[in-house]
C-alpha positions as a Markdown table, in Angstrom:
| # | Residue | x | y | z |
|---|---|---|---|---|
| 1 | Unk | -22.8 | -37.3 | -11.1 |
| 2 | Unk | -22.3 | -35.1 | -13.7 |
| 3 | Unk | -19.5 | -32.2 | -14.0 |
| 4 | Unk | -20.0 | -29.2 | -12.5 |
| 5 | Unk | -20.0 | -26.3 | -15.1 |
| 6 | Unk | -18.9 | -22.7 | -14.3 |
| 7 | Unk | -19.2 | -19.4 | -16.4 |
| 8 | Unk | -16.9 | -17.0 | -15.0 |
| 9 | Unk | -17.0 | -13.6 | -16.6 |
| 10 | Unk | -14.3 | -10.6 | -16.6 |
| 11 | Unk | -13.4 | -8.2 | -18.5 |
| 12 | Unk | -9.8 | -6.6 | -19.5 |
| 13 | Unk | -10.3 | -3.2 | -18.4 |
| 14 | Unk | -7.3 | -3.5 | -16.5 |
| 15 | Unk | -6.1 | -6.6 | -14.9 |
| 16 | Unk | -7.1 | -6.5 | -12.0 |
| 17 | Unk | -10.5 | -8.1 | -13.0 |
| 18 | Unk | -9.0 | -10.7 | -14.9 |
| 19 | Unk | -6.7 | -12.0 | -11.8 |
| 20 | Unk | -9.9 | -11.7 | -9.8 |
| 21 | Unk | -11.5 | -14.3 | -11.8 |
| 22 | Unk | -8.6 | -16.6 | -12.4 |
| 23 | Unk | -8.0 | -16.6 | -8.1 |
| 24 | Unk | -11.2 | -18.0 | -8.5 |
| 25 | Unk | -11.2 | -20.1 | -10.9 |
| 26 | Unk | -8.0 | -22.1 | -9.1 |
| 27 | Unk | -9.9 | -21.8 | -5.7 |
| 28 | Unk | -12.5 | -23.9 | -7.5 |
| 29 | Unk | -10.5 | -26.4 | -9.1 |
| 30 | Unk | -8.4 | -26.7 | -6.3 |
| 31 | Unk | -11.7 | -27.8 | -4.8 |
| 32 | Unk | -13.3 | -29.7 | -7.8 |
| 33 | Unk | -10.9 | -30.7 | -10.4 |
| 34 | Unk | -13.5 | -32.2 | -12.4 |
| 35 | Unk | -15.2 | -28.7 | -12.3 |
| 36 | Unk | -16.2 | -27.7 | -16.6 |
| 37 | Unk | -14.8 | -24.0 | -15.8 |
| 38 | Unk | -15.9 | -21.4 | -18.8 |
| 39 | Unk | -13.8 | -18.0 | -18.6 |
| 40 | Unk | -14.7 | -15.4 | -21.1 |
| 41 | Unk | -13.9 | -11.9 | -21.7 |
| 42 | Unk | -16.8 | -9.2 | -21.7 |
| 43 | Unk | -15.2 | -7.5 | -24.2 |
| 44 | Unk | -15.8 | -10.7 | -27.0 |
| 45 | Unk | -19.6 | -10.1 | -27.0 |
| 46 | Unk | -19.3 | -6.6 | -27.7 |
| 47 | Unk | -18.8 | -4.5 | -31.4 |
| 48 | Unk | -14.7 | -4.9 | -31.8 |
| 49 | Unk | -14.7 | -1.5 | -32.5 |
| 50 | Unk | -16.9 | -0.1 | -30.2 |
| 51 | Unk | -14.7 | -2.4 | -27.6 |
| 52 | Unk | -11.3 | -1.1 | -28.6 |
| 53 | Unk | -12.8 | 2.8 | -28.0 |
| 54 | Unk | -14.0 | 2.4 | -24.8 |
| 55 | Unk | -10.8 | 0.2 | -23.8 |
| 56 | Unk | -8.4 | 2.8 | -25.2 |
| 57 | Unk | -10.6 | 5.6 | -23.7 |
| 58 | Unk | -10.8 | 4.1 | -20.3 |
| 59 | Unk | -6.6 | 3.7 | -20.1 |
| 60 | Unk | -6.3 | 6.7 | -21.7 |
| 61 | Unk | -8.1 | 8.2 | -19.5 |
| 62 | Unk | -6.4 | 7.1 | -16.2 |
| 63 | Unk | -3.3 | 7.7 | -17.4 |
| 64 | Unk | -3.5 | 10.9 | -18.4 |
| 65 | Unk | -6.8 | 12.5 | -17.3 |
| 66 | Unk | -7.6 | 10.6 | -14.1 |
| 67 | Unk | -9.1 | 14.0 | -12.5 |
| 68 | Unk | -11.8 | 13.2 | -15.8 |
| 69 | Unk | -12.1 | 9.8 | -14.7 |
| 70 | Unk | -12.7 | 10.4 | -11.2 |
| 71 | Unk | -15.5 | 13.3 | -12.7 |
| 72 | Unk | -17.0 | 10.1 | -14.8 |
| 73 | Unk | -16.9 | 7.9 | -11.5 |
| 74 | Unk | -18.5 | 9.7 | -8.8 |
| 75 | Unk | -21.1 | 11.2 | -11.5 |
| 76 | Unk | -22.0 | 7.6 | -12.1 |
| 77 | Unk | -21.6 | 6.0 | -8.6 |
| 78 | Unk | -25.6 | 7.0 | -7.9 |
| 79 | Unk | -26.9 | 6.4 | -10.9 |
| 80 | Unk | -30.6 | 5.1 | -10.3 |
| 81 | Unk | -31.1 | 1.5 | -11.5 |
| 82 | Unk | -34.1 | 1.8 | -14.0 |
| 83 | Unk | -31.5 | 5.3 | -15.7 |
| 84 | Unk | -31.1 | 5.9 | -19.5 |
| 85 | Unk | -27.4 | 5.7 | -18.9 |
| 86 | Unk | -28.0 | 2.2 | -17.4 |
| 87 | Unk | -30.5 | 0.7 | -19.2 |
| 88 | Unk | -28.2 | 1.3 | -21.6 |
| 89 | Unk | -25.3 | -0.6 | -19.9 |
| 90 | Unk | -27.5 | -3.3 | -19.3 |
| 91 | Unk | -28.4 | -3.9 | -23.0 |
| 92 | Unk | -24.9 | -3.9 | -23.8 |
| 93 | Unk | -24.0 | -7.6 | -25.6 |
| 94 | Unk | -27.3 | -9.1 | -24.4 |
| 95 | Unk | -28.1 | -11.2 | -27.2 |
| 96 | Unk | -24.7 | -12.2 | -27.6 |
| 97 | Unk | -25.2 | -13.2 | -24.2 |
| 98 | Unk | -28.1 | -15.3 | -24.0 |
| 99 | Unk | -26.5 | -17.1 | -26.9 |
| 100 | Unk | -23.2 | -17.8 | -25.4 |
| 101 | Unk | -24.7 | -19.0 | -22.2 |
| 102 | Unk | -27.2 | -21.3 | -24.4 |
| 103 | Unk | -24.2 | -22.8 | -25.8 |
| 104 | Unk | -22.2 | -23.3 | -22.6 |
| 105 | Unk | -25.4 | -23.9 | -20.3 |
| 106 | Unk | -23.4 | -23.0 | -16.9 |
| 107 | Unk | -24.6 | -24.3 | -13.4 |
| 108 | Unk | -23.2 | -21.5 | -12.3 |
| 109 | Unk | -22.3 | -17.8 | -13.1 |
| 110 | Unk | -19.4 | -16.0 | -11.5 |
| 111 | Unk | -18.5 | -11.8 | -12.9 |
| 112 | Unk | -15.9 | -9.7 | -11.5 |
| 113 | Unk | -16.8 | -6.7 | -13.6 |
| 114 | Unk | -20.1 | -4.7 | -12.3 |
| 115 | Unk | -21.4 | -4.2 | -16.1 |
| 116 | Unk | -21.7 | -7.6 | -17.1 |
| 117 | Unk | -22.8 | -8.6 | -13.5 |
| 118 | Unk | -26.1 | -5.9 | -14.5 |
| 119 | Unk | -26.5 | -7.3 | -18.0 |
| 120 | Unk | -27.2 | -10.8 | -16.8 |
| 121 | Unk | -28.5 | -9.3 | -13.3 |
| 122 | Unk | -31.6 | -7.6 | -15.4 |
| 123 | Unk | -31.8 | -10.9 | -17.6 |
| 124 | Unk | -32.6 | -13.2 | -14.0 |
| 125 | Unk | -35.0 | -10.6 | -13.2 |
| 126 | Unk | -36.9 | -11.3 | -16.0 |
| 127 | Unk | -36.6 | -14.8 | -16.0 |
| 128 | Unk | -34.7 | -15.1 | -19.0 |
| 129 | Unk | -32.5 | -16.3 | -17.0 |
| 130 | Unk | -32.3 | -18.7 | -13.9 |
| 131 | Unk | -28.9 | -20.0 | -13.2 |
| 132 | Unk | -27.4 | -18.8 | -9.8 |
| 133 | Unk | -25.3 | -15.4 | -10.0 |
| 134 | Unk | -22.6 | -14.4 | -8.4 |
| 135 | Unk | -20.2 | -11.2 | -8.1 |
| 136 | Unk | -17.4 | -10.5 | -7.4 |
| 137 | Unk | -16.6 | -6.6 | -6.3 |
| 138 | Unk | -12.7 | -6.3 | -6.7 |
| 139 | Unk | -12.7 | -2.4 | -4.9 |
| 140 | Unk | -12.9 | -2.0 | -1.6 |
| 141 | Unk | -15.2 | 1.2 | -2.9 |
| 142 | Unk | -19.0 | 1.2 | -3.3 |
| 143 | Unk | -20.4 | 2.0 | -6.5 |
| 144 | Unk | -23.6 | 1.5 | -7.8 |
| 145 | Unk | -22.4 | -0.5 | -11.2 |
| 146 | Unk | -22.4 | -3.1 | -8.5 |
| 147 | Unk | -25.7 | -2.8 | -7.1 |
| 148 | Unk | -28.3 | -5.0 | -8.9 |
| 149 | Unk | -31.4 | -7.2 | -7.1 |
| 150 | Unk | -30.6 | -10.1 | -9.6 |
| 151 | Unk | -27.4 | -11.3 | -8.0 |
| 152 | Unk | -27.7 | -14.0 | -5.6 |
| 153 | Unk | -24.6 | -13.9 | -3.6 |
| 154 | Unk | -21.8 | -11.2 | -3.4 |
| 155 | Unk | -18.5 | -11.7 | -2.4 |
| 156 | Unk | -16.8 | -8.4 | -1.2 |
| 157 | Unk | -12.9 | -7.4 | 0.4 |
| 158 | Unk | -14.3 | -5.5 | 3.8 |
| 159 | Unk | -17.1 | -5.4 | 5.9 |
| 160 | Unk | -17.2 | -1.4 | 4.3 |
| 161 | Unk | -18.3 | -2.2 | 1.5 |
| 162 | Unk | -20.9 | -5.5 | 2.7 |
| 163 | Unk | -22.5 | -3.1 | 4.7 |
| 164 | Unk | -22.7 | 0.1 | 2.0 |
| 165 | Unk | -24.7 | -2.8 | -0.5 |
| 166 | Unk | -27.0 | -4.1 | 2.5 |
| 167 | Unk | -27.6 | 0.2 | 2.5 |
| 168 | Unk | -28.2 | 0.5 | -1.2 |
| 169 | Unk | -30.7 | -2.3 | -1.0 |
| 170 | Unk | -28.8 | -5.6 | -1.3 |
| 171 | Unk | -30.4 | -8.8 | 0.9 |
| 172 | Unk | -27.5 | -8.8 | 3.7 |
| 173 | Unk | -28.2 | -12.5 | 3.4 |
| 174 | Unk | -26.6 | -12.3 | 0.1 |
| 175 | Unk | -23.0 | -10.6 | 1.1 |
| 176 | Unk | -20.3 | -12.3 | 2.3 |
| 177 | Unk | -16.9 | -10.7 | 3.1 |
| 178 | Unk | -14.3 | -12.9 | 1.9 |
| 179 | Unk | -11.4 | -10.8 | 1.0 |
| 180 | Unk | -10.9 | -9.7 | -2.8 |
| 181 | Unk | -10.0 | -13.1 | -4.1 |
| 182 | Unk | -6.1 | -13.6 | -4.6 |
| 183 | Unk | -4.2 | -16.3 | -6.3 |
| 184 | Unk | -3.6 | -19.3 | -3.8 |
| 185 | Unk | -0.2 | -18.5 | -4.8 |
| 186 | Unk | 0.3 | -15.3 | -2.8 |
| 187 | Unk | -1.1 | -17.7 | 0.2 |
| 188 | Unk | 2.2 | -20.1 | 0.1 |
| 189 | Unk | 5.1 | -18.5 | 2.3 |
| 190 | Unk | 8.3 | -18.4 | 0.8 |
| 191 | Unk | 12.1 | -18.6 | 1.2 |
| 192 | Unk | 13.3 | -14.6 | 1.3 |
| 193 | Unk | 16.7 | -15.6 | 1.4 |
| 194 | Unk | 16.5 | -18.0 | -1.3 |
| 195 | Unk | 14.5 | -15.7 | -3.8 |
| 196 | Unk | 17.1 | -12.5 | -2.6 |
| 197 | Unk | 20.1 | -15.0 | -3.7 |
| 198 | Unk | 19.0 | -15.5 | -6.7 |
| 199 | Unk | 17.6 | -11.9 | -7.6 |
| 200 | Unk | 21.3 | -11.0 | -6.7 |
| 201 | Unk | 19.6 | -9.1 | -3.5 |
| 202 | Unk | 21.1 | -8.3 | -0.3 |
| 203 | Unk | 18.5 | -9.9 | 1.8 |
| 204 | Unk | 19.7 | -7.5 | 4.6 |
| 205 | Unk | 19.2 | -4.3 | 3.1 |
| 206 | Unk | 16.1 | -2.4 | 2.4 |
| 207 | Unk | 14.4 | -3.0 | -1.0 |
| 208 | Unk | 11.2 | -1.3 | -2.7 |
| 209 | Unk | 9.1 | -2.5 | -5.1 |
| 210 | Unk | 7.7 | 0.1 | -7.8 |
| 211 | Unk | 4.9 | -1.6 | -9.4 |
| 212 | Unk | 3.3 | 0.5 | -12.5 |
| 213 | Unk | 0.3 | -1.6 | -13.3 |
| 214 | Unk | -0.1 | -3.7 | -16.2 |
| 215 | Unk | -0.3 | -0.6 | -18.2 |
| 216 | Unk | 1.7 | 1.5 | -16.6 |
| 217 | Unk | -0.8 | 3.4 | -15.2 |
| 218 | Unk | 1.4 | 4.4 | -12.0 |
| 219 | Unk | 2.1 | 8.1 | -12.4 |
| 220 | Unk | 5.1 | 9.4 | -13.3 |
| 221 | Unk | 6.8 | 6.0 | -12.4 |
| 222 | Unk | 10.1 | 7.3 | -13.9 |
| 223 | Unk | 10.2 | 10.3 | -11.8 |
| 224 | Unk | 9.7 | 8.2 | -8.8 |
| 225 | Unk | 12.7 | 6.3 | -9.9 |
| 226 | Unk | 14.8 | 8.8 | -10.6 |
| 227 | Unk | 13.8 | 10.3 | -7.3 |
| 228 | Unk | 14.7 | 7.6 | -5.5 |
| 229 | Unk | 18.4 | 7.1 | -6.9 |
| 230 | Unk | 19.6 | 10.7 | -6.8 |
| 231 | Unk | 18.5 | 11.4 | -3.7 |
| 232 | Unk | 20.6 | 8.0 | -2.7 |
| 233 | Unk | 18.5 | 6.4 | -0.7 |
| 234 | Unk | 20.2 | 3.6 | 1.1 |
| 235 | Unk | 17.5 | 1.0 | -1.1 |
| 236 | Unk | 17.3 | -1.7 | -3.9 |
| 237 | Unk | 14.8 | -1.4 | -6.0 |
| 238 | Unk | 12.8 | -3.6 | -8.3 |
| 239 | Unk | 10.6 | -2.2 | -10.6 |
| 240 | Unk | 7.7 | -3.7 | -12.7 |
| 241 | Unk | 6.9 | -1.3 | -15.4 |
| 242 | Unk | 3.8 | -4.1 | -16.9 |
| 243 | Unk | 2.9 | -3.7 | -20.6 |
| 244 | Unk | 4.5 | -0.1 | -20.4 |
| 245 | Unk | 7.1 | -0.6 | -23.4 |
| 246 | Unk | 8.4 | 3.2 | -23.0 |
| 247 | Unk | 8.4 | 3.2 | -19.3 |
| 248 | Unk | 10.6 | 0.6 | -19.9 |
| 249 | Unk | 13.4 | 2.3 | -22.7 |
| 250 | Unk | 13.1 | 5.8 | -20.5 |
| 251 | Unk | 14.4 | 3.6 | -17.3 |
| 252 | Unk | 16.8 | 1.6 | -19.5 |
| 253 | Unk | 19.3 | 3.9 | -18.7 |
| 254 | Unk | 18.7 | 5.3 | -15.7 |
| 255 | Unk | 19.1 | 1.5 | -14.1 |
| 256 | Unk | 22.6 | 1.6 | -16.1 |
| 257 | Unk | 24.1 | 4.2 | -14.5 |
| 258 | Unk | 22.4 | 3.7 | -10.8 |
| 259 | Unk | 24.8 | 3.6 | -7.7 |
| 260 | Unk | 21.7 | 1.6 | -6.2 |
| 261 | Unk | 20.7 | -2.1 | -7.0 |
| 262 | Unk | 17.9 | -2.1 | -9.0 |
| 263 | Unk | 15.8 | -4.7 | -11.1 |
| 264 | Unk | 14.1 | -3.6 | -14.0 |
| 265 | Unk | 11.2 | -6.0 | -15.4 |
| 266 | Unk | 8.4 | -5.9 | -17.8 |
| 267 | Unk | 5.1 | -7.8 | -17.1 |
| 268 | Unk | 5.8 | -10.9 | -14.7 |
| 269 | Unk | 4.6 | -13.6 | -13.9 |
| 270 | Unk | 6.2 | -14.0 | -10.3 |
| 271 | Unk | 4.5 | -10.8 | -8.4 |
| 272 | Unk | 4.6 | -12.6 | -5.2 |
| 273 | Unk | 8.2 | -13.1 | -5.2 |
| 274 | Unk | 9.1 | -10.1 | -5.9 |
| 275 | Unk | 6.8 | -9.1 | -2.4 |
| 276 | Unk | 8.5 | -11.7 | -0.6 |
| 277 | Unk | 11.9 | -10.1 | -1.6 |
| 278 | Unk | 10.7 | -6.9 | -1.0 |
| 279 | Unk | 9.8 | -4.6 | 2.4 |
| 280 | Unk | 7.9 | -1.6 | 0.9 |
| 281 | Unk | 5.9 | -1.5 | -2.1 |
| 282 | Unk | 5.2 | 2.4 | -4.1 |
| 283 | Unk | 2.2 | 1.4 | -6.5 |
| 284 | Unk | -1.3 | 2.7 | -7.7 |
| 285 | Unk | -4.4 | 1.2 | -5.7 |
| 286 | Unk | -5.8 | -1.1 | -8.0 |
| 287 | Unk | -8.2 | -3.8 | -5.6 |
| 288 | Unk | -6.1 | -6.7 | -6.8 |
| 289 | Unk | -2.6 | -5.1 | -5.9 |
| 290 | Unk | -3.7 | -4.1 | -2.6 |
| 291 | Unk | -5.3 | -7.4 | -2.0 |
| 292 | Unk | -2.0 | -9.1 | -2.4 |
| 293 | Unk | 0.3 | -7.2 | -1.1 |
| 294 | Unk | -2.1 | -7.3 | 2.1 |
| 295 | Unk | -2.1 | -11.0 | 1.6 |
| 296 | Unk | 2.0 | -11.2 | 1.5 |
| 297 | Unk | 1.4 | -8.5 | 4.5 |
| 298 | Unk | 3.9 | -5.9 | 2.3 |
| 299 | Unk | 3.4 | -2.6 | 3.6 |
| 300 | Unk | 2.3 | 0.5 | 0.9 |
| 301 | Unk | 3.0 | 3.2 | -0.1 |
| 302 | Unk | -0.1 | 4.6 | -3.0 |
| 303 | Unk | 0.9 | 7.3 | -5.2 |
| 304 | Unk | -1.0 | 9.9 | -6.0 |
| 305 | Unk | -4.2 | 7.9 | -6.1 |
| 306 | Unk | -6.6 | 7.9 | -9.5 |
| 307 | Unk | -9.9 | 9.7 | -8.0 |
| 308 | Unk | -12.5 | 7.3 | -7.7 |
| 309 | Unk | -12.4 | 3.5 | -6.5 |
| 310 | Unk | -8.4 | 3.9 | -6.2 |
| 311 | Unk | -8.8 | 7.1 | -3.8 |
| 312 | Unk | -11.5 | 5.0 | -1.4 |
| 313 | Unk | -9.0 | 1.9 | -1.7 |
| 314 | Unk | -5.7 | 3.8 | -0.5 |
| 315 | Unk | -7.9 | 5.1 | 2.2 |
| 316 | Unk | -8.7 | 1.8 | 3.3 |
| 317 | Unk | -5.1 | 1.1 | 3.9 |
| 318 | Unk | -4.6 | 4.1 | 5.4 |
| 319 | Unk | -7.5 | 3.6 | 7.9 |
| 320 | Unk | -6.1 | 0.1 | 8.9 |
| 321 | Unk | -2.5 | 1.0 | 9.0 |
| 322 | Unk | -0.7 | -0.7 | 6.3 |
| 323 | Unk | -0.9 | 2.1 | 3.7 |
| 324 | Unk | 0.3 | 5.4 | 2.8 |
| 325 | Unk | -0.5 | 8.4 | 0.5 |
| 326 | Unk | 1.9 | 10.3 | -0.9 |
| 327 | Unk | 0.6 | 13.1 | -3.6 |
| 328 | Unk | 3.8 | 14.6 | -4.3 |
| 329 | Unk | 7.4 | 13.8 | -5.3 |
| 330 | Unk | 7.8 | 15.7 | -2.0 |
| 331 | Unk | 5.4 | 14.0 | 0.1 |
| 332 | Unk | 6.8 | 10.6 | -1.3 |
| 333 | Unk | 10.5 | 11.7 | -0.5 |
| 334 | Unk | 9.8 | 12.3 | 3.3 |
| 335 | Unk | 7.4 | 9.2 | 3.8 |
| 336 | Unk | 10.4 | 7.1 | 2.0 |
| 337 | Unk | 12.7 | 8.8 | 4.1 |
| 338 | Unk | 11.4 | 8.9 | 7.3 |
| 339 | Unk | 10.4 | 4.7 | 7.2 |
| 340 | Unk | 13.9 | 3.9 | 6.2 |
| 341 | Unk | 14.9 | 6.0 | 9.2 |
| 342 | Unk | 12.3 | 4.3 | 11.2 |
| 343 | Unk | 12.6 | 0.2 | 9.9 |
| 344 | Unk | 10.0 | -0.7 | 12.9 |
| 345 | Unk | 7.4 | 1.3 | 11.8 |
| 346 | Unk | 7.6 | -0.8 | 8.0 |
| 347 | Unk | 6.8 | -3.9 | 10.6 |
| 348 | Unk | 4.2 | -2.0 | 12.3 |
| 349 | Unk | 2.3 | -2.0 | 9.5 |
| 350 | Unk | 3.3 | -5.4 | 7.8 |
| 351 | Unk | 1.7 | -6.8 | 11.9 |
| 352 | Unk | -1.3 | -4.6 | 10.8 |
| 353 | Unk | -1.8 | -7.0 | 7.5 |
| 354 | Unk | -1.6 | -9.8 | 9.6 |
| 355 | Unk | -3.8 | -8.9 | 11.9 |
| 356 | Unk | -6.6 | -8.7 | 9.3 |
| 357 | Unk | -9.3 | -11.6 | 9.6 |
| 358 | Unk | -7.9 | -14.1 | 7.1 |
| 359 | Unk | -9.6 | -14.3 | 3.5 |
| 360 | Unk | -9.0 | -16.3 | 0.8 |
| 361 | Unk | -10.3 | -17.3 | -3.0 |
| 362 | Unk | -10.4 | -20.6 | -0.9 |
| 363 | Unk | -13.2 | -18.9 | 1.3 |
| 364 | Unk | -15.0 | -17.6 | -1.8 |
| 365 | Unk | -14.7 | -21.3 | -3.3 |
| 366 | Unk | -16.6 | -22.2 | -0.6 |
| 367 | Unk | -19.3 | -19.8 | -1.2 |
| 368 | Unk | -19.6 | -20.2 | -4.4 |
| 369 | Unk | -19.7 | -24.1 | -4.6 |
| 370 | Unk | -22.3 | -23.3 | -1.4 |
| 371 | Unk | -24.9 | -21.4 | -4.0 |
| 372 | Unk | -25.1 | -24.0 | -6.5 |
| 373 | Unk | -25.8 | -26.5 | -3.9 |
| 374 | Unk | -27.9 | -24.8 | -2.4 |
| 375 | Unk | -29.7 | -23.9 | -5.8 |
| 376 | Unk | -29.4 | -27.6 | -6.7 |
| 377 | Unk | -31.3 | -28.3 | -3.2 |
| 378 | Unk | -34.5 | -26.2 | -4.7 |
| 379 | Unk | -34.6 | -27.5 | -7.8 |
| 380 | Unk | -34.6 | -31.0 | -6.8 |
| 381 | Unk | -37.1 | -30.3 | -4.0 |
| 382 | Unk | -39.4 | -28.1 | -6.6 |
């Protein structure tokens, strides 16, 4: 029997998209270790300039005008299908496409970013192309960059968002809620104790993880810092400031002179250790982030939330009780404050993580290796 051959498609807008796709692709070789697994970036099939614009624009953008972004997102979350606007998304690196996949000829194609997912979406519908297509939405939002009749199956983080797609159109037969896929590594449970001893933790006391995003995109991360340490709260703190050089230098310092134990990392490797170790996490609401810290069942705390799919994320958590939303330095101090006052409310809403159905990229594995069987079924029957 021959190899199996998957395209799986992301794009680094972000990184949550990429982790999406590598979760998967170590669900499926975890599965099929024989499995001919193709990962490629959408950004390679597009102009390198016209790439770097819109990538600079979109970080840009969140970082500093996310009220701009969230303008951008909810004018484009209704968009109809046959639109200028997204005819001309849907045209973006087509050719390039079709070649690449020529070259590759998948059995299989797996995206975790909507625009690609409605490039080769409108290809399938006109039968230029055939191979099964999958998607992976890694928000627990609904937006209609997602919605396209060409996909064949859809993996999805709640039952939210299966049923807002089966509303918009979408074959329920097609959804399946499987959790936003994670790294099988988040799944393994770990030593606390070991991993405080040797971060130098005191595995008895409190300690907060400040994650930034791989770009830093948390807002005023600095400030919530400093916050923390001069209003001396009884913490230890490890903070992950990503690809965010300057965040980085500004806190340089500020660790130095700290009465409080506190970490101070660039972009890591070991995210779920540093959730193991930790009992709160203050972070933005990227999909991926929530998705596991709800799979190491670490309580939130979402900072002033980017408008948009971050907003409808953080009030997911909220809604199932292992989140909250704090949208000043204020607001932040007295939710800090009062859990630390109150430790069993922080296990009140780690129980409410575990109480979630379990979901894992091992589930979406399954569904994925499911399609092209079932795919495989037709063709050998036709």
């Amino acid at each position: 029997m021959s190899n199996l051959r998957v395209l799986v498609i992301s794009a680094a807008f972000g990184a949550g998209h990429i982790r999406a796709a590598e979760a998967v692709i170590e669900a499926i070789w975890a599965k099929r270790p024989n499995t001919e697994i193709y990962h490629a970036d959408f950004g390679a099939f597009l102009n390198k300039a016209f790439h770097l614009v819109i990538k600079t624009a979109y970080i840009d953008m969140i970082k500093y005008t996310p009220k701009l972004w969230g303008e951008f997102y909810y004018r484009t979350s209704d968009i109809p299908p046959d639109s200028l606007f997204q005819r001309f998304l849907n045209g973006l690196g087509r050719q390039e496409f079709i070649s690449y996949i020529h070259s590759v000829q998948p059995d299989l194609i797996v995206c975790t970013y909507p625009t690609i997912a409605g490039v080769l979406a409108q290809l399938k519908e006109k039968r230029l192309l055939t191979v099964p297509l999958a998607a992976v939405v890694t928000d627990y939002a609904i937006h209609n960059q997602w919605v396209h009749q060409g996909v064949d199956l859809y993996l999805v983080g709640s039952q939210e968002v299966a049923d807002g797609l089966a509303q918009r159109g979408i074959d329920p037969g097609c959804l399946k809620v499987t959790g936003i896929p994670v790294s099988p590594k988040f799944e393994i449970k770990l030593d606390r104790e070991e991993l405080a001893g040797r971060f130098g933790l005191d595995p008895d006391q409190p300690t907060i993880l400040v994650m930034g995003g791989a770009y830093g995109v948390l807002d005023n991360a600095a400030g919530i810092c400093r916050l923390i340490m001069q209003n001396k709260l009884p913490v230890q703190l490890l903070i992950v400031c990503g690809r965010d050089k300057r965040l980085y230098s500004t806190l340089e310092p500020l660790v130095r002179k700290a009465e409080n134990r506190v970490l101070l990392f660039e972009f890591v490797e070991n995210v779920e250790e540093l959730m193991t170790v930790s009992d709160l996490m203050i972070t933005k609401a990227g999909g991926l982030t929530v998705s596991e810290a709800l799979t190491k069942q670490l309580p939130m705390v979402i900072y002033k939330p980017i408008p948009g799919q971050e907003k409808v994320n953080s009030e997911f958590l909220r809604r199932i009780g292992t989140g909250k939303i704090a949208t000043t330095e204020r607001e932040l101090l007295q939710i800090l404050t009062h859990l630390l006052e109150n430790p069993e409310e922080i296990k009140v809403m780690s129980h409410a993580a575990a109480k979630l159905p379990r979901r894992t990229a091992e589930t979406a594995a399954d569904y994925l290796l499911g399609l092209f069987r079932q795919r495989n079924r037709v063709r050998k029957v036709g």
